[in-house]
Amino acid sequence: MTLPIALDAMGTDRGPGEVVAAARQARDDHGIEVVLVGHPDALGDTDGIEVLAATQVVDMGDDPA
């Protein structure tokens, strides 16, 4: 049994599109099952990759404490 890799699609400087592209590449080139975590509306077309909807996102400007 293999477990999917969960990727934080909202935690990047380049935007969620870069994470979605990387998830597609991992799936297509290496057969890795990926679950994207984030706001579904911000992710765009995930090409069938499962999305786990996040109810909250920590932004770069948020206080870490």
PDB file of C-alpha atoms in Angstrom:
ATOM      1  CA  MET A   1       0.000   0.000   0.000  1.00  0.00           C
ATOM      2  CA  THR A   2       1.332   3.416  -0.900  1.00  0.00           C
ATOM      3  CA  LEU A   3       0.278   6.633   0.740  1.00  0.00           C
ATOM      4  CA  PRO A   4      -0.150   9.896  -1.161  1.00  0.00           C
ATOM      5  CA  ILE A   5       2.106  12.859  -0.567  1.00  0.00           C
ATOM      6  CA  ALA A   6       0.262  15.949   0.706  1.00  0.00           C
ATOM      7  CA  LEU A   7       1.543  19.221  -0.740  1.00  0.00           C
ATOM      8  CA  ASP A   8       0.790  22.633   0.742  1.00  0.00           C
ATOM      9  CA  ALA A   9      -0.303  24.395  -2.428  1.00  0.00           C
ATOM     10  CA  MET A  10      -0.557  27.774  -0.717  1.00  0.00           C
ATOM     11  CA  GLY A  11       2.925  27.889   0.819  1.00  0.00           C
ATOM     12  CA  THR A  12       5.078  29.160  -2.022  1.00  0.00           C
ATOM     13  CA  ASP A  13       6.535  32.440  -3.204  1.00  0.00           C
ATOM     14  CA  ARG A  14       5.563  31.696  -6.813  1.00  0.00           C
ATOM     15  CA  GLY A  15       1.893  30.943  -6.257  1.00  0.00           C
ATOM     16  CA  PRO A  16      -0.176  27.781  -6.219  1.00  0.00           C
ATOM     17  CA  GLY A  17       0.194  27.229  -9.964  1.00  0.00           C
ATOM     18  CA  GLU A  18       3.812  26.160  -9.471  1.00  0.00           C
ATOM     19  CA  VAL A  19       2.815  23.560  -6.883  1.00  0.00           C
ATOM     20  CA  VAL A  20       0.030  22.231  -9.109  1.00  0.00           C
ATOM     21  CA  ALA A  21       2.504  21.910 -12.004  1.00  0.00           C
ATOM     22  CA  ALA A  22       4.965  20.047  -9.767  1.00  0.00           C
ATOM     23  CA  ALA A  23       2.199  17.724  -8.568  1.00  0.00           C
ATOM     24  CA  ARG A  24       1.258  16.949 -12.172  1.00  0.00           C
ATOM     25  CA  GLN A  25       4.880  16.217 -13.017  1.00  0.00           C
ATOM     26  CA  ALA A  26       5.293  13.939  -9.985  1.00  0.00           C
ATOM     27  CA  ARG A  27       2.175  12.026 -10.984  1.00  0.00           C
ATOM     28  CA  ASP A  28       2.849  11.847 -14.716  1.00  0.00           C
ATOM     29  CA  ASP A  29       6.612  11.261 -14.699  1.00  0.00           C
ATOM     30  CA  HIS A  30       7.019   9.189 -11.544  1.00  0.00           C
ATOM     31  CA  GLY A  31       3.598   7.716 -10.712  1.00  0.00           C
ATOM     32  CA  ILE A  32       3.513   9.494  -7.348  1.00  0.00           C
ATOM     33  CA  GLU A  33       0.056  10.012  -5.856  1.00  0.00           C
ATOM     34  CA  VAL A  34      -0.334  13.588  -4.631  1.00  0.00           C
ATOM     35  CA  VAL A  35      -3.012  15.412  -2.635  1.00  0.00           C
ATOM     36  CA  LEU A  36      -2.997  19.203  -2.856  1.00  0.00           C
ATOM     37  CA  VAL A  37      -3.945  21.152   0.273  1.00  0.00           C
ATOM     38  CA  GLY A  38      -5.218  24.701  -0.177  1.00  0.00           C
ATOM     39  CA  HIS A  39      -8.074  26.898  -1.337  1.00  0.00           C
ATOM     40  CA  PRO A  40      -9.648  25.079  -4.312  1.00  0.00           C
ATOM     41  CA  ASP A  41     -10.556  28.365  -6.037  1.00  0.00           C
ATOM     42  CA  ALA A  42      -6.904  29.480  -5.976  1.00  0.00           C
ATOM     43  CA  LEU A  43      -5.566  26.232  -7.443  1.00  0.00           C
ATOM     44  CA  GLY A  44      -7.258  26.378 -10.833  1.00  0.00           C
ATOM     45  CA  ASP A  45      -7.319  23.231 -12.971  1.00  0.00           C
ATOM     46  CA  THR A  46      -5.658  20.450 -11.000  1.00  0.00           C
ATOM     47  CA  ASP A  47      -6.053  17.927 -13.831  1.00  0.00           C
ATOM     48  CA  GLY A  48      -7.794  15.413 -11.597  1.00  0.00           C
ATOM     49  CA  ILE A  49      -5.389  15.661  -8.661  1.00  0.00           C
ATOM     50  CA  GLU A  50      -7.278  15.408  -5.379  1.00  0.00           C
ATOM     51  CA  VAL A  51      -7.667  18.662  -3.435  1.00  0.00           C
ATOM     52  CA  LEU A  52      -8.115  18.813   0.322  1.00  0.00           C
ATOM     53  CA  ALA A  53      -9.762  22.169   0.990  1.00  0.00           C
ATOM     54  CA  ALA A  54      -7.997  24.296   3.581  1.00  0.00           C
ATOM     55  CA  THR A  55     -10.241  26.426   5.762  1.00  0.00           C
ATOM     56  CA  GLN A  56      -7.380  28.740   6.764  1.00  0.00           C
ATOM     57  CA  VAL A  57      -4.103  29.853   5.222  1.00  0.00           C
ATOM     58  CA  VAL A  58      -1.105  31.408   6.962  1.00  0.00           C
ATOM     59  CA  ASP A  59       0.029  34.350   4.827  1.00  0.00           C
ATOM     60  CA  MET A  60       3.571  35.716   4.612  1.00  0.00           C
ATOM     61  CA  GLY A  61       2.550  38.804   6.585  1.00  0.00           C
ATOM     62  CA  ASP A  62       0.914  36.903   9.456  1.00  0.00           C
ATOM     63  CA  ASP A  63       2.469  37.089  12.914  1.00  0.00           C
ATOM     64  CA  PRO A  64       4.140  33.728  13.631  1.00  0.00           C
ATOM     65  CA  ALA A  65       3.207  33.786  17.320  1.00  0.00           C
TER      66      ALA A  65
END
